[in-house]
Structure formats: structure tokens, C-alpha cells
Amino acid sequence: MANVIDGKSVAAALRLRVAAAAAGFSARVGRPPGLDVVLVGDDPASQVYVRNKGRACEEAGMRSTIHRLPVDVTQEALLSLLDGLMVDERVDGVLVQLPLPKHLDEQAVTDRVVPEKDVDGFHPSNVGALWLGREGLVPCTPWGCMRLLDEAGVKLEGARAVVIGRSNIVGKPMAALLLRRSATVVVAHSRTKDLPALCASADVLVAAVGRAKMLGADWVKPGAAVIDVGINRTAEGKLVGDVDYDAVVGHAGAITPVPGGVGPMTIACLLENTVRAAWRRAGLPKGELTI
Ligand code: NAD
């Protein structure tokens, strides 16, 4: 039976460490770390995500401001709001909730967030830093997956890791992080041949596809660590991952459930990134930030 990695409790512990660091920052700088979230339109899922991010910030003793813009906001107005946030000293982190309405240029918008405040880690400068092994802000979801692997004591050095999915948000940064830890990494995607056999060769398997229960028992090597990033809703309205959990839990070495695995880590890592950004911007000694 696999070690079921409890993302909820790992995330709760991380949030406590973030709150302690945020309190230390406030005491030294005279203001709390601040996250500004920009939400365009009224997509219900985005509304929920943004609300949760704001609440989590406040619980960790951080300031959070949500900027709600109408669905027909112009590109100019959105960029001008971002430009204001970039020069505002009290703003440490900025994120634009995606997806944006079709008339807006998503790339131009995310590029407008300066690397120092880019708590999503999407700016090309942060992406470059990640691949070059330099300091920067790392996308929250893959960073959370790494924390879960470490928490479960999974050995990464020399391990064969297969990441399914090559998105800029999850798959690619996940591959970079695993490579940084000396895993041998294969990135699989929709055109990959013999995917089940490839996956069955993995010591560490990360699924970030978005297809309910795609990975069955024969996709998983006995004893492998399985990280399920997928969030899918079944016809019955149930939340499931990309992995057929019931089929795999019996012989994987470790596995993250959905819900309660990777999901809770994403917000906790967003808080962590905001405190890291604040710490660096304030010029506080790096060695004194313990998260
Ligand atoms: P995406 O749609 O941008 O990318 C999906 C990737 O899967 C693509 O690279 C594609 O090549 C690959 N793919 C598609 N069909 C495939 C197939 N049949 N075989 C192999 N590969 C295939 O999605 P994303 O943004 O990377 O998100 C992936 C999943 O993770 C989604 O379910 C999303 O909801 C979830 N997600 C969860 C969190 C979280 O906090 N838990 C955060 C981000 C994304």
C-alpha cells in the first residue's frame, strides 16, 4: 500500500512557517508582505481561486488586495494598472489570474509584471533563472510538488522521472526542478509514443494532463512515487486526478490524492513566493529567511 502524501497537512505546516516569516518581515520593515491579485471578468472558478488566495494571505498575516476589472477592460487600462503596481513600494507580489478574456494579450500582460514581483514565476527572466540554476521565483504548482516529494522522502538523485505534460505552468518547470535535483527527466506529452510503457519505467511519475483517471495500474512501476497534478470533474461532479487512484494506490510507493494532494500546496507556495519576493526587495539577509 502506498504512502499517501497528505498535501493538506504539508501545506498547513508550510503556511505556519510562512506566517512566522511574514511576522518577522513586518517587525523589521514596518509593514506586512503584500500580494496584489488582478482579476478580469467574472469567471466563477477564477473568482473562487482569487478569493482563496486573498483569504490565505490574510491568515498568514499578509496584506492582499484584489483588483477586479470588468470583462471588457482594455489592454491599455490593464497594463496601466500593472504599471502602477510595479512602482508601488508596498506591493511585493503581483499576479494576474488566468485565463484572460480573448481580446487581451496574455503574454504582453504577464510580461508586464517585473521579475522581482512575479510570484507566479511566469516571466521569461524567472523561467531563464530556473533553467540556469540561478535564484528566482519558481511557479507555485511544481514547487509544491517538489516539496511533497521531499516530504515523502523520495530519492530524486539518479531517479528516472517522467513528467506528463509540457505546459509552461506545470510540466516544463517541473522538469527543470527535477533536473536541478539530478533526476533523469523525460517530458512526455500528447504526441509521445508508448506512453504507458514509458510511465511504467519511472521511479517518479508526475501527471499534469487534465484527463480524468488516465493513468491506470499498468502505467505505474511498483514502488514508484506518483504526483497527480490533474484536476478533473467527472460527469457526476466528483473531483478526480489524472491518476486512477484506487487502481494505483495498492502498488505505488507514494501517491498524492485528489483532492488534498497538490492543490493545497499551490496556494501555500504562492504565499511562500510572496514572502520571498518581499524579503529580497527589502534587502533582508537571505540566510535569515527560514521557510
Ligand atoms: P495544459 O492543458 O496547459 O497542458 C496539458 C499537457 O498535457 C499538454 O502539454 C499536453 O501535451 C499534455 N497532454 C494532453 N493530452 C495528453 C495525452 N493524451 N497524453 C499525454 N499528454 C497529454 O494544462 P496545465 O495547465 O499544465 O494543467 C494540467 C492539469 O493540472 C489540469 O488538470 C489542471 O487543472 C491541473 N492543474 C492543477 C493545479 C493545482 O494546483 N493542483 C495547478 C495547475 C494545473
mmCIF file of C-alpha atoms and ligand atoms in Angstrom:
data_model
loop_
_atom_site.group_PDB
_atom_site.id
_atom_site.type_symbol
_atom_site.label_atom_id
_atom_site.label_comp_id
_atom_site.label_asym_id
_atom_site.label_seq_id
_atom_site.Cartn_x
_atom_site.Cartn_y
_atom_site.Cartn_z
ATOM 1 C CA MET A 1 0.000 0.000 0.000
ATOM 2 C CA ALA A 2 1.366 3.400 -0.987
ATOM 3 C CA ASN A 3 2.364 6.131 1.411
ATOM 4 C CA VAL A 4 -0.470 8.591 0.815
ATOM 5 C CA ILE A 5 1.080 12.069 0.798
ATOM 6 C CA ASP A 6 -1.193 14.377 2.763
ATOM 7 C CA GLY A 7 -0.922 17.664 0.865
ATOM 8 C CA LYS A 8 -3.335 19.350 3.238
ATOM 9 C CA SER A 9 -1.168 18.858 6.296
ATOM 10 C CA VAL A 10 2.101 19.595 4.453
ATOM 11 C CA ALA A 11 0.518 22.813 3.143
ATOM 12 C CA ALA A 12 -0.768 23.751 6.611
ATOM 13 C CA ALA A 13 2.722 23.331 8.065
ATOM 14 C CA LEU A 14 4.216 25.428 5.253
ATOM 15 C CA ARG A 15 1.628 28.143 5.835
ATOM 16 C CA LEU A 16 2.628 28.296 9.503
ATOM 17 C CA ARG A 17 6.283 28.760 8.517
ATOM 18 C CA VAL A 18 5.249 31.427 6.003
ATOM 19 C CA ALA A 19 3.213 33.216 8.693
ATOM 20 C CA ALA A 20 6.234 33.229 11.029
ATOM 21 C CA ALA A 21 8.424 34.658 8.241
ATOM 22 C CA ALA A 22 5.745 37.242 7.395
ATOM 23 C CA ALA A 23 5.633 38.318 11.051
ATOM 24 C CA GLY A 24 9.441 38.630 11.069
ATOM 25 C CA PHE A 25 9.262 40.739 7.903
ATOM 26 C CA SER A 26 6.554 43.004 9.361
ATOM 27 C CA ALA A 27 8.566 43.551 12.551
ATOM 28 C CA ARG A 28 11.671 44.553 10.619
ATOM 29 C CA VAL A 29 10.170 46.519 7.735
ATOM 30 C CA GLY A 30 7.164 48.059 9.454
ATOM 31 C CA ARG A 31 4.570 46.683 7.062
ATOM 32 C CA PRO A 32 3.396 43.190 6.095
ATOM 33 C CA PRO A 33 4.372 41.488 2.818
ATOM 34 C CA GLY A 34 1.741 42.393 0.208
ATOM 35 C CA LEU A 35 0.209 40.476 -2.682
ATOM 36 C CA ASP A 36 -1.927 42.176 -5.346
ATOM 37 C CA VAL A 37 -4.137 39.964 -7.483
ATOM 38 C CA VAL A 38 -5.714 41.186 -10.706
ATOM 39 C CA LEU A 39 -8.959 39.523 -11.760
ATOM 40 C CA VAL A 40 -10.559 40.355 -15.090
ATOM 41 C CA GLY A 41 -14.202 39.394 -15.660
ATOM 42 C CA ASP A 42 -16.447 37.109 -13.629
ATOM 43 C CA ASP A 43 -15.373 33.544 -14.419
ATOM 44 C CA PRO A 44 -16.744 31.594 -11.415
ATOM 45 C CA ALA A 45 -13.698 29.304 -10.979
ATOM 46 C CA SER A 46 -11.311 32.283 -11.122
ATOM 47 C CA GLN A 47 -13.433 34.131 -8.553
ATOM 48 C CA VAL A 48 -13.085 31.216 -6.139
ATOM 49 C CA TYR A 49 -9.311 30.879 -6.702
ATOM 50 C CA VAL A 50 -8.772 34.602 -6.174
ATOM 51 C CA ARG A 51 -10.905 34.707 -3.038
ATOM 52 C CA ASN A 52 -8.999 31.731 -1.589
ATOM 53 C CA LYS A 53 -5.651 33.363 -2.346
ATOM 54 C CA GLY A 54 -6.744 36.571 -0.614
ATOM 55 C CA ARG A 55 -8.031 34.733 2.446
ATOM 56 C CA ALA A 56 -4.865 32.627 2.717
ATOM 57 C CA CYS A 57 -2.743 35.798 2.626
ATOM 58 C CA GLU A 58 -4.681 37.372 5.443
ATOM 59 C CA GLU A 59 -4.495 34.191 7.530
ATOM 60 C CA ALA A 60 -0.711 34.300 7.153
ATOM 61 C CA GLY A 61 -0.560 37.911 8.347
ATOM 62 C CA MET A 62 -0.009 39.338 4.875
ATOM 63 C CA ARG A 63 -1.755 42.159 3.048
ATOM 64 C CA SER A 64 -3.764 41.205 -0.005
ATOM 65 C CA THR A 65 -5.620 43.413 -2.461
ATOM 66 C CA ILE A 66 -7.847 42.119 -5.246
ATOM 67 C CA HIS A 67 -8.257 44.394 -8.268
ATOM 68 C CA ARG A 68 -11.466 43.441 -10.075
ATOM 69 C CA LEU A 69 -11.685 44.672 -13.643
ATOM 70 C CA PRO A 70 -14.682 44.396 -15.985
ATOM 71 C CA VAL A 71 -14.631 41.673 -18.653
ATOM 72 C CA ASP A 72 -14.323 44.307 -21.418
ATOM 73 C CA VAL A 73 -11.385 46.176 -19.854
ATOM 74 C CA THR A 74 -8.946 47.433 -22.486
ATOM 75 C CA GLN A 75 -5.403 46.173 -22.754
ATOM 76 C CA GLU A 76 -4.176 49.730 -22.066
ATOM 77 C CA ALA A 77 -6.181 50.045 -18.852
ATOM 78 C CA LEU A 78 -4.957 46.662 -17.593
ATOM 79 C CA LEU A 79 -1.319 47.447 -18.397
ATOM 80 C CA SER A 80 -1.644 50.843 -16.758
ATOM 81 C CA LEU A 81 -2.946 49.234 -13.534
ATOM 82 C CA LEU A 82 0.014 46.834 -13.599
ATOM 83 C CA ASP A 83 2.485 49.671 -14.181
ATOM 84 C CA GLY A 84 1.125 51.399 -11.077
ATOM 85 C CA LEU A 85 1.565 48.230 -9.004
ATOM 86 C CA MET A 86 5.133 47.797 -10.265
ATOM 87 C CA VAL A 87 6.211 51.154 -8.792
ATOM 88 C CA ASP A 88 4.196 50.828 -5.569
ATOM 89 C CA GLU A 89 6.695 50.124 -2.767
ATOM 90 C CA ARG A 90 4.140 48.277 -0.617
ATOM 91 C CA VAL A 91 3.424 45.732 -3.356
ATOM 92 C CA ASP A 92 5.744 42.714 -3.178
ATOM 93 C CA GLY A 93 3.928 40.251 -5.400
ATOM 94 C CA VAL A 94 1.558 40.658 -8.330
ATOM 95 C CA LEU A 95 -0.342 38.011 -10.179
ATOM 96 C CA VAL A 96 -2.855 38.203 -12.966
ATOM 97 C CA GLN A 97 -5.432 35.428 -12.685
ATOM 98 C CA LEU A 98 -5.556 33.438 -15.928
ATOM 99 C CA PRO A 99 -7.201 32.809 -18.303
ATOM 100 C CA LEU A 100 -7.852 36.314 -19.584
ATOM 101 C CA PRO A 101 -10.683 37.201 -21.970
ATOM 102 C CA LYS A 102 -9.762 36.608 -25.622
ATOM 103 C CA HIS A 103 -9.298 40.280 -26.577
ATOM 104 C CA LEU A 104 -6.380 40.641 -24.155
ATOM 105 C CA ASP A 105 -2.812 39.633 -24.987
ATOM 106 C CA GLU A 106 -1.935 37.241 -22.155
ATOM 107 C CA GLN A 107 1.772 37.216 -22.919
ATOM 108 C CA ALA A 108 2.070 41.011 -23.009
ATOM 109 C CA VAL A 109 0.156 41.186 -19.727
ATOM 110 C CA THR A 110 2.213 38.602 -17.802
ATOM 111 C CA ASP A 111 5.447 40.090 -19.211
ATOM 112 C CA ARG A 112 4.467 43.433 -17.660
ATOM 113 C CA VAL A 113 4.923 42.031 -14.139
ATOM 114 C CA VAL A 114 8.574 42.716 -13.270
ATOM 115 C CA PRO A 115 10.587 39.591 -12.334
ATOM 116 C CA GLU A 116 11.050 40.758 -8.703
ATOM 117 C CA LYS A 117 7.269 40.823 -8.158
ATOM 118 C CA ASP A 118 6.413 37.864 -10.416
ATOM 119 C CA VAL A 119 5.172 35.452 -7.729
ATOM 120 C CA ASP A 120 3.729 33.118 -10.392
ATOM 121 C CA GLY A 121 7.220 32.682 -11.855
ATOM 122 C CA PHE A 122 5.974 33.152 -15.418
ATOM 123 C CA HIS A 123 8.275 35.991 -16.533
ATOM 124 C CA PRO A 124 10.932 34.863 -19.071
ATOM 125 C CA SER A 125 13.603 36.125 -16.702
ATOM 126 C CA ASN A 126 12.381 33.816 -13.907
ATOM 127 C CA VAL A 127 11.974 30.931 -16.367
ATOM 128 C CA GLY A 128 15.567 31.506 -17.513
ATOM 129 C CA ALA A 129 16.803 31.686 -13.919
ATOM 130 C CA LEU A 130 15.140 28.349 -13.165
ATOM 131 C CA TRP A 131 16.806 26.596 -16.101
ATOM 132 C CA LEU A 132 20.163 28.253 -15.439
ATOM 133 C CA GLY A 133 20.070 27.252 -11.766
ATOM 134 C CA ARG A 134 20.019 30.897 -10.640
ATOM 135 C CA GLU A 135 17.925 32.450 -7.933
ATOM 136 C CA GLY A 136 14.438 33.487 -8.995
ATOM 137 C CA LEU A 137 10.760 32.905 -8.341
ATOM 138 C CA VAL A 138 9.539 29.412 -9.253
ATOM 139 C CA PRO A 139 5.978 28.568 -10.423
ATOM 140 C CA CYS A 140 3.895 27.565 -7.406
ATOM 141 C CA THR A 141 2.400 24.234 -8.508
ATOM 142 C CA PRO A 142 5.637 22.451 -9.485
ATOM 143 C CA TRP A 143 7.404 23.969 -6.470
ATOM 144 C CA GLY A 144 4.666 22.462 -4.302
ATOM 145 C CA CYS A 145 5.158 19.079 -5.998
ATOM 146 C CA MET A 146 8.860 19.182 -5.135
ATOM 147 C CA ARG A 147 8.049 19.941 -1.520
ATOM 148 C CA LEU A 148 5.675 16.951 -1.444
ATOM 149 C CA LEU A 149 8.312 14.625 -2.920
ATOM 150 C CA ASP A 150 10.793 15.791 -0.285
ATOM 151 C CA GLU A 151 8.252 15.436 2.468
ATOM 152 C CA ALA A 152 7.643 11.828 1.406
ATOM 153 C CA GLY A 153 11.404 11.188 1.440
ATOM 154 C CA VAL A 154 11.540 10.301 -2.265
ATOM 155 C CA LYS A 155 15.101 9.995 -3.549
ATOM 156 C CA LEU A 156 15.486 12.158 -6.658
ATOM 157 C CA GLU A 157 19.184 11.927 -7.395
ATOM 158 C CA GLY A 158 19.665 9.471 -10.244
ATOM 159 C CA ALA A 159 15.954 8.590 -10.257
ATOM 160 C CA ARG A 160 14.150 8.198 -13.555
ATOM 161 C CA ALA A 161 11.423 10.829 -13.615
ATOM 162 C CA VAL A 162 8.651 11.053 -16.194
ATOM 163 C CA VAL A 163 6.596 14.251 -16.337
ATOM 164 C CA ILE A 164 3.440 14.020 -18.441
ATOM 165 C CA GLY A 165 2.503 17.469 -19.745
ATOM 166 C CA ARG A 166 4.671 20.242 -21.150
ATOM 167 C CA SER A 167 2.793 23.388 -20.167
ATOM 168 C CA ASN A 168 4.707 26.497 -19.121
ATOM 169 C CA ILE A 169 2.827 26.500 -15.820
ATOM 170 C CA VAL A 170 3.396 22.916 -14.691
ATOM 171 C CA GLY A 171 5.179 20.434 -16.984
ATOM 172 C CA LYS A 172 8.215 22.443 -18.100
ATOM 173 C CA PRO A 173 9.116 23.986 -14.714
ATOM 174 C CA MET A 174 8.526 20.597 -13.057
ATOM 175 C CA ALA A 175 11.070 19.048 -15.432
ATOM 176 C CA ALA A 176 13.558 21.839 -14.660
ATOM 177 C CA LEU A 177 13.164 21.364 -10.904
ATOM 178 C CA LEU A 178 13.636 17.593 -11.112
ATOM 179 C CA LEU A 179 16.688 18.047 -13.324
ATOM 180 C CA ARG A 180 18.101 20.533 -10.816
ATOM 181 C CA ARG A 181 17.913 17.736 -8.241
ATOM 182 C CA SER A 182 19.798 15.353 -10.546
ATOM 183 C CA ALA A 183 16.882 13.170 -11.645
ATOM 184 C CA THR A 184 16.973 11.807 -15.191
ATOM 185 C CA VAL A 185 13.956 13.529 -16.662
ATOM 186 C CA VAL A 186 11.711 12.652 -19.584
ATOM 187 C CA VAL A 187 8.946 15.075 -20.565
ATOM 188 C CA ALA A 188 6.013 13.274 -22.190
ATOM 189 C CA HIS A 189 3.077 14.943 -23.954
ATOM 190 C CA SER A 190 0.173 14.348 -26.295
ATOM 191 C CA ARG A 191 2.414 13.132 -29.140
ATOM 192 C CA THR A 192 4.522 10.755 -27.034
ATOM 193 C CA LYS A 193 4.538 7.158 -28.261
ATOM 194 C CA ASP A 194 4.032 4.151 -25.988
ATOM 195 C CA LEU A 195 3.189 6.396 -23.062
ATOM 196 C CA PRO A 196 2.008 3.648 -20.648
ATOM 197 C CA ALA A 197 5.272 1.708 -21.063
ATOM 198 C CA LEU A 198 7.332 4.876 -20.660
ATOM 199 C CA CYS A 199 5.471 5.752 -17.466
ATOM 200 C CA ALA A 200 5.883 2.215 -16.138
ATOM 201 C CA SER A 201 9.660 2.739 -16.289
ATOM 202 C CA ALA A 202 9.533 5.779 -13.979
ATOM 203 C CA ASP A 203 10.676 5.900 -10.356
ATOM 204 C CA VAL A 204 8.972 9.292 -10.084
ATOM 205 C CA LEU A 205 5.856 9.954 -12.152
ATOM 206 C CA VAL A 206 4.218 13.382 -12.387
ATOM 207 C CA ALA A 207 0.889 13.603 -14.229
ATOM 208 C CA ALA A 208 -0.163 17.091 -15.370
ATOM 209 C CA VAL A 209 -2.512 16.428 -18.260
ATOM 210 C CA GLY A 210 -6.107 17.196 -17.343
ATOM 211 C CA ARG A 211 -7.708 13.831 -18.268
ATOM 212 C CA ALA A 212 -9.677 12.049 -15.578
ATOM 213 C CA LYS A 213 -8.146 8.768 -14.378
ATOM 214 C CA MET A 214 -5.956 8.414 -17.471
ATOM 215 C CA LEU A 215 -3.181 6.541 -15.668
ATOM 216 C CA GLY A 216 -4.173 3.017 -14.658
ATOM 217 C CA ALA A 217 -2.310 0.409 -12.614
ATOM 218 C CA ASP A 218 -0.225 -0.810 -15.560
ATOM 219 C CA TRP A 219 1.206 2.708 -16.021
ATOM 220 C CA VAL A 220 2.896 2.692 -12.639
ATOM 221 C CA LYS A 221 6.020 0.783 -11.633
ATOM 222 C CA PRO A 222 5.624 -0.972 -8.270
ATOM 223 C CA GLY A 223 7.062 1.295 -5.580
ATOM 224 C CA ALA A 224 7.107 4.435 -7.756
ATOM 225 C CA ALA A 225 6.266 7.891 -6.374
ATOM 226 C CA VAL A 226 3.209 9.312 -8.141
ATOM 227 C CA ILE A 227 2.354 13.015 -8.084
ATOM 228 C CA ASP A 228 -1.076 13.754 -9.519
ATOM 229 C CA VAL A 229 -1.429 17.398 -10.577
ATOM 230 C CA GLY A 230 -4.598 16.909 -12.623
ATOM 231 C CA ILE A 231 -7.894 18.397 -11.504
ATOM 232 C CA ASN A 232 -10.873 17.000 -13.385
ATOM 233 C CA ARG A 233 -14.571 16.934 -12.709
ATOM 234 C CA THR A 234 -16.445 13.741 -13.578
ATOM 235 C CA ALA A 235 -19.961 13.696 -15.057
ATOM 236 C CA GLU A 236 -21.217 13.073 -11.503
ATOM 237 C CA GLY A 237 -19.476 16.268 -10.340
ATOM 238 C CA LYS A 238 -16.737 14.447 -8.420
ATOM 239 C CA LEU A 239 -13.196 15.880 -8.368
ATOM 240 C CA VAL A 240 -10.605 13.373 -9.637
ATOM 241 C CA GLY A 241 -6.996 13.478 -10.772
ATOM 242 C CA ASP A 242 -5.238 12.186 -13.894
ATOM 243 C CA VAL A 243 -4.390 9.013 -11.993
ATOM 244 C CA ASP A 244 -6.869 6.222 -11.296
ATOM 245 C CA TYR A 245 -6.138 6.462 -7.576
ATOM 246 C CA ASP A 246 -7.962 3.304 -6.466
ATOM 247 C CA ALA A 247 -6.192 1.211 -9.088
ATOM 248 C CA VAL A 248 -2.738 2.612 -8.323
ATOM 249 C CA VAL A 249 -2.700 3.129 -4.549
ATOM 250 C CA GLY A 250 -2.140 -0.578 -3.923
ATOM 251 C CA HIS A 251 1.278 -0.792 -5.536
ATOM 252 C CA ALA A 252 2.729 2.728 -5.823
ATOM 253 C CA GLY A 253 5.390 3.614 -3.244
ATOM 254 C CA ALA A 254 3.875 7.043 -2.580
ATOM 255 C CA ILE A 255 0.931 8.878 -4.102
ATOM 256 C CA THR A 256 -0.857 12.232 -3.799
ATOM 257 C CA PRO A 257 -4.663 12.065 -3.594
ATOM 258 C CA VAL A 258 -7.040 14.410 -5.478
ATOM 259 C CA PRO A 259 -8.354 16.445 -3.785
ATOM 260 C CA GLY A 260 -5.980 17.008 -0.864
ATOM 261 C CA GLY A 261 -2.645 16.483 -2.615
ATOM 262 C CA VAL A 262 -1.025 19.026 -4.917
ATOM 263 C CA GLY A 263 -3.935 21.511 -4.809
ATOM 264 C CA PRO A 264 -3.430 22.834 -1.245
ATOM 265 C CA MET A 265 0.294 23.215 -1.908
ATOM 266 C CA THR A 266 -0.193 25.665 -4.772
ATOM 267 C CA ILE A 267 -1.627 28.416 -2.562
ATOM 268 C CA ALA A 268 0.864 27.738 0.238
ATOM 269 C CA CYS A 269 3.713 28.113 -2.275
ATOM 270 C CA LEU A 270 2.183 31.345 -3.589
ATOM 271 C CA LEU A 271 2.361 32.733 -0.051
ATOM 272 C CA GLU A 272 5.927 31.469 0.229
ATOM 273 C CA ASN A 273 6.869 33.201 -3.042
ATOM 274 C CA THR A 274 5.311 36.453 -1.853
ATOM 275 C CA VAL A 275 7.335 36.425 1.361
ATOM 276 C CA ARG A 276 10.485 35.510 -0.591
ATOM 277 C CA ALA A 277 9.852 38.389 -3.011
ATOM 278 C CA ALA A 278 9.226 40.795 -0.123
ATOM 279 C CA TRP A 279 12.365 39.652 1.704
ATOM 280 C CA ARG A 280 14.552 40.141 -1.359
ATOM 281 C CA ARG A 281 13.017 43.506 -2.259
ATOM 282 C CA ALA A 282 13.616 44.788 1.273
ATOM 283 C CA GLY A 283 17.264 43.656 1.103
ATOM 284 C CA LEU A 284 16.965 41.475 4.228
ATOM 285 C CA PRO A 285 19.690 38.828 4.709
ATOM 286 C CA LYS A 286 18.853 35.713 2.728
ATOM 287 C CA GLY A 287 20.158 33.359 5.402
ATOM 288 C CA GLU A 288 17.637 34.709 7.899
ATOM 289 C CA LEU A 289 14.612 33.659 5.850
ATOM 290 C CA THR A 290 13.729 30.171 7.014
ATOM 291 C CA ILE A 291 10.662 28.773 5.322
HETATM 292 P P1 NAD B 1 -2.369 22.223 -20.231
HETATM 293 O O1 NAD B 1 -3.648 21.901 -20.895
HETATM 294 O O2 NAD B 1 -1.704 23.534 -20.471
HETATM 295 O O3 NAD B 1 -1.303 21.081 -20.576
HETATM 296 C C1 NAD B 1 -1.649 19.727 -20.625
HETATM 297 C C2 NAD B 1 -0.492 18.933 -21.170
HETATM 298 O O4 NAD B 1 -0.892 17.585 -21.259
HETATM 299 C C3 NAD B 1 -0.044 19.361 -22.539
HETATM 300 O O5 NAD B 1 1.345 19.624 -22.523
HETATM 301 C C4 NAD B 1 -0.338 18.165 -23.442
HETATM 302 O O6 NAD B 1 0.685 17.903 -24.388
HETATM 303 C C5 NAD B 1 -0.450 17.025 -22.468
HETATM 304 N N1 NAD B 1 -1.426 16.048 -22.928
HETATM 305 C C6 NAD B 1 -2.696 16.268 -23.344
HETATM 306 N N2 NAD B 1 -3.292 15.113 -23.677
HETATM 307 C C7 NAD B 1 -2.385 14.145 -23.468
HETATM 308 C C8 NAD B 1 -2.391 12.749 -23.649
HETATM 309 N N3 NAD B 1 -3.464 12.097 -24.105
HETATM 310 N N4 NAD B 1 -1.275 12.059 -23.355
HETATM 311 C C9 NAD B 1 -0.179 12.698 -22.878
HETATM 312 N N5 NAD B 1 -0.115 14.015 -22.697
HETATM 313 C C10 NAD B 1 -1.193 14.739 -22.983
HETATM 314 O O7 NAD B 1 -2.633 22.010 -18.684
HETATM 315 P P2 NAD B 1 -1.843 22.513 -17.362
HETATM 316 O O8 NAD B 1 -2.146 23.920 -17.105
HETATM 317 O O9 NAD B 1 -0.435 22.065 -17.400
HETATM 318 O O10 NAD B 1 -2.627 21.649 -16.272
HETATM 319 C C11 NAD B 1 -2.656 20.239 -16.296
HETATM 320 C C12 NAD B 1 -3.614 19.706 -15.264
HETATM 321 O O11 NAD B 1 -3.182 20.139 -13.988
HETATM 322 C C13 NAD B 1 -5.057 20.237 -15.389
HETATM 323 O O12 NAD B 1 -5.935 19.226 -14.948
HETATM 324 C C14 NAD B 1 -5.093 21.396 -14.421
HETATM 325 O O13 NAD B 1 -6.390 21.636 -13.940
HETATM 326 C C15 NAD B 1 -4.206 20.874 -13.345
HETATM 327 N N6 NAD B 1 -3.568 21.927 -12.556
HETATM 328 C C16 NAD B 1 -3.639 21.784 -11.199
HETATM 329 C C17 NAD B 1 -3.048 22.710 -10.379
HETATM 330 C C18 NAD B 1 -3.124 22.514 -8.901
HETATM 331 O O14 NAD B 1 -2.934 23.447 -8.139
HETATM 332 N N7 NAD B 1 -3.367 21.308 -8.422
HETATM 333 C C19 NAD B 1 -2.387 23.821 -10.913
HETATM 334 C C20 NAD B 1 -2.282 23.925 -12.304
HETATM 335 C C21 NAD B 1 -2.877 22.954 -13.104
#
